[in-house]
GROMACS .gro file of N, CA and C in nm:
model
  192
    1VAL      N    1  15.115   4.610  16.684
    1VAL     CA    2  15.079   4.470  16.671
    1VAL      C    3  15.201   4.387  16.708
    2VAL      N    4  15.180   4.291  16.794
    2VAL     CA    5  15.287   4.199  16.832
    2VAL      C    6  15.243   4.059  16.792
    3LEU      N    7  15.321   3.995  16.709
    3LEU     CA    8  15.294   3.857  16.670
    3LEU      C    9  15.393   3.768  16.742
    4ALA      N   10  15.341   3.673  16.820
    4ALA     CA   11  15.427   3.584  16.895
    4ALA      C   12  15.352   3.456  16.925
    5ASP      N   13  15.427   3.351  16.944
    5ASP     CA   14  15.370   3.223  16.987
    5ASP      C   15  15.331   3.238  17.133
    6PRO      N   16  15.206   3.204  17.170
    6PRO     CA   17  15.165   3.219  17.309
    6PRO      C   18  15.248   3.134  17.406
    7ARG      N   19  15.315   3.032  17.354
    7ARG     CA   20  15.401   2.948  17.438
    7ARG      C   21  15.540   3.007  17.455
    8GLN      N   22  15.567   3.119  17.386
    8GLN     CA   23  15.697   3.184  17.393
    8GLN      C   24  15.726   3.228  17.536
    9ALA      N   25  15.838   3.188  17.589
    9ALA     CA   26  15.876   3.227  17.725
    9ALA      C   27  15.897   3.378  17.733
   10GLY      N   28  15.841   3.439  17.834
   10GLY     CA   29  15.863   3.581  17.859
   10GLY      C   30  15.774   3.676  17.781
   11ILE      N   31  15.680   3.623  17.702
   11ILE     CA   32  15.597   3.712  17.620
   11ILE      C   33  15.508   3.800  17.707
   12ASP      N   34  15.458   3.746  17.820
   12ASP     CA   35  15.375   3.827  17.910
   12ASP      C   36  15.452   3.947  17.963
   13ALA      N   37  15.576   3.925  18.002
   13ALA     CA   38  15.659   4.035  18.053
   13ALA      C   39  15.686   4.138  17.943
   14LEU      N   40  15.709   4.092  17.822
   14LEU     CA   41  15.734   4.183  17.711
   14LEU      C   42  15.610   4.268  17.684
   15LEU      N   43  15.493   4.206  17.682
   15LEU     CA   44  15.370   4.281  17.657
   15LEU      C   45  15.343   4.382  17.769
   16ARG      N   46  15.371   4.345  17.892
   16ARG     CA   47  15.356   4.440  18.003
   16ARG      C   48  15.451   4.558  17.987
   17LYS      N   49  15.575   4.531  17.946
   17LYS     CA   50  15.674   4.637  17.926
   17LYS      C   51  15.632   4.730  17.813
   18ILE      N   52  15.580   4.675  17.704
   18ILE     CA   53  15.534   4.757  17.593
   18ILE      C   54  15.419   4.846  17.637
   19TYR      N   55  15.326   4.791  17.715
   19TYR     CA   56  15.214   4.872  17.764
   19TYR      C   57  15.264   4.981  17.859
   20GLU      N   58  15.362   4.949  17.942
   20GLU     CA   59  15.420   5.049  18.033
   20GLU      C   60  15.481   5.164  17.954
   21ILE      N   61  15.555   5.132  17.849
   21ILE     CA   62  15.616   5.235  17.765
   21ILE      C   63  15.507   5.318  17.697
   22TYR      N   64  15.404   5.252  17.645
   22TYR     CA   65  15.292   5.321  17.582
   22TYR      C   66  15.223   5.416  17.679
   23SER      N   67  15.196   5.368  17.799
   23SER     CA   68  15.128   5.454  17.896
   23SER      C   69  15.216   5.571  17.941
   24ASP      N   70  15.346   5.546  17.956
   24ASP     CA   71  15.436   5.653  17.999
   24ASP      C   72  15.454   5.762  17.894
   25PHE      N   73  15.467   5.724  17.767
   25PHE     CA   74  15.502   5.821  17.664
   25PHE      C   75  15.385   5.865  17.576
   26ALA      N   76  15.272   5.796  17.580
   26ALA     CA   77  15.157   5.837  17.500
   26ALA      C   78  15.041   5.880  17.590
   27LEU      N   79  14.995   5.792  17.674
   27LEU     CA   80  14.876   5.822  17.754
   27LEU      C   81  14.898   5.934  17.854
   28LYS      N   82  15.018   5.949  17.906
   28LYS     CA   83  15.046   6.056  18.003
   28LYS      C   84  15.083   6.188  17.935
   29ASN      N   85  15.090   6.187  17.803
   29ASN     CA   86  15.123   6.307  17.728
   29ASN      C   87  14.994   6.386  17.702
   30PRO      N   88  14.981   6.507  17.754
   30PRO     CA   89  14.857   6.583  17.736
   30PRO      C   90  14.830   6.623  17.591
   31PHE      N   91  14.931   6.616  17.505
   31PHE     CA   92  14.913   6.655  17.365
   31PHE      C   93  14.881   6.535  17.275
   32TYR      N   94  14.881   6.415  17.331
   32TYR     CA   95  14.852   6.296  17.252
   32TYR      C   96  14.702   6.272  17.246
   33SER      N   97  14.650   6.244  17.128
   33SER     CA   98  14.508   6.208  17.110
   33SER      C   99  14.500   6.061  17.074
   34LEU      N  100  14.405   5.991  17.135
   34LEU     CA  101  14.389   5.849  17.105
   34LEU      C  102  14.369   5.827  16.955
   35GLU      N  103  14.419   5.717  16.907
   35GLU     CA  104  14.412   5.675  16.767
   35GLU      C  105  14.496   5.761  16.673
   36MET      N  106  14.581   5.845  16.728
   36MET     CA  107  14.674   5.922  16.645
   36MET      C  108  14.810   5.854  16.653
   37PRO      N  109  14.893   5.868  16.550
   37PRO     CA  110  15.027   5.809  16.556
   37PRO      C  111  15.106   5.866  16.674
   38ILE      N  112  15.189   5.783  16.733
   38ILE     CA  113  15.272   5.828  16.845
   38ILE      C  114  15.400   5.885  16.786
   39ARG      N  115  15.416   6.016  16.800
   39ARG     CA  116  15.534   6.083  16.748
   39ARG      C  117  15.617   6.132  16.866
   40CYS      N  118  15.697   6.041  16.919
   40CYS     CA  119  15.778   6.073  17.035
   40CYS      C  120  15.907   5.991  17.026
   41GLU      N  121  16.018   6.061  17.014
   41GLU     CA  122  16.148   5.994  17.000
   41GLU      C  123  16.178   5.904  17.120
   42LEU      N  124  16.145   5.949  17.241
   42LEU     CA  125  16.170   5.868  17.361
   42LEU      C  126  16.087   5.739  17.359
   43PHE      N  127  15.964   5.747  17.309
   43PHE     CA  128  15.881   5.627  17.295
   43PHE      C  129  15.951   5.527  17.202
   44ASP      N  130  15.995   5.576  17.086
   44ASP     CA  131  16.061   5.490  16.988
   44ASP      C  132  16.188   5.427  17.046
   45GLN      N  133  16.269   5.506  17.115
   45GLN     CA  134  16.393   5.456  17.173
   45GLN      C  135  16.368   5.350  17.279
   46ASN      N  136  16.272   5.377  17.368
   46ASN     CA  137  16.243   5.281  17.475
   46ASN      C  138  16.180   5.154  17.422
   47LEU      N  139  16.095   5.165  17.322
   47LEU     CA  140  16.035   5.046  17.261
   47LEU      C  141  16.142   4.961  17.193
   48LYS      N  142  16.230   5.024  17.120
   48LYS     CA  143  16.339   4.952  17.053
   48LYS      C  144  16.427   4.882  17.156
   49LEU      N  145  16.460   4.950  17.264
   49LEU     CA  146  16.543   4.892  17.369
   49LEU      C  147  16.474   4.771  17.432
   50ALA      N  148  16.345   4.782  17.461
   50ALA     CA  149  16.270   4.671  17.521
   50ALA      C  150  16.268   4.551  17.428
   51LEU      N  151  16.251   4.574  17.299
   51LEU     CA  152  16.249   4.463  17.203
   51LEU      C  153  16.388   4.399  17.189
   52GLU      N  154  16.492   4.481  17.194
   52GLU     CA  155  16.628   4.426  17.187
   52GLU      C  156  16.659   4.341  17.310
   53VAL      N  157  16.618   4.387  17.427
   53VAL     CA  158  16.640   4.311  17.550
   53VAL      C  159  16.564   4.178  17.543
   54ALA      N  160  16.440   4.183  17.497
   54ALA     CA  161  16.359   4.061  17.486
   54ALA      C  162  16.419   3.964  17.385
   55GLU      N  163  16.472   4.017  17.275
   55GLU     CA  164  16.532   3.933  17.172
   55GLU      C  165  16.657   3.862  17.225
   56LYS      N  166  16.737   3.932  17.305
   56LYS     CA  167  16.857   3.872  17.362
   56LYS      C  168  16.824   3.769  17.469
   57ALA      N  169  16.710   3.787  17.537
   57ALA     CA  170  16.672   3.699  17.647
   57ALA      C  171  16.608   3.569  17.599
   58GLY      N  172  16.551   3.569  17.480
   58GLY     CA  173  16.480   3.450  17.436
   58GLY      C  174  16.490   3.429  17.287
   59PRO      N  175  16.438   3.316  17.241
   59PRO     CA  176  16.445   3.284  17.097
   59PRO      C  177  16.338   3.356  17.017
   60PHE      N  178  16.362   3.482  16.981
   60PHE     CA  179  16.273   3.557  16.896
   60PHE      C  180  16.333   3.562  16.756
   61GLY      N  181  16.252   3.602  16.660
   61GLY     CA  182  16.303   3.623  16.526
   61GLY      C  183  16.276   3.507  16.433
   62PRO      N  184  16.329   3.513  16.311
   62PRO     CA  185  16.304   3.410  16.210
   62PRO      C  186  16.352   3.274  16.256
   63GLY      N  187  16.273   3.175  16.225
   63GLY     CA  188  16.311   3.039  16.258
   63GLY      C  189  16.282   2.996  16.398
   64SER      N  190  16.217   3.082  16.480
   64SER     CA  191  16.186   3.043  16.617
   64SER      C  192  16.052   2.976  16.624
   0.00000   0.00000   0.00000
């Protein structure tokens, strides 16, 4: 779940990046079943990195 103001600059790019990470590390994994938790360290690392990059690029977080 991503909660963001639709007027937030760059939110479309962030959502595309999150979907790209999801498709790369979950949907392309033959052992992953839909609606099951994603248990993949690379998924977690890449998602965290994408969120950190987005946070540095724009006003995310409390008080925005």
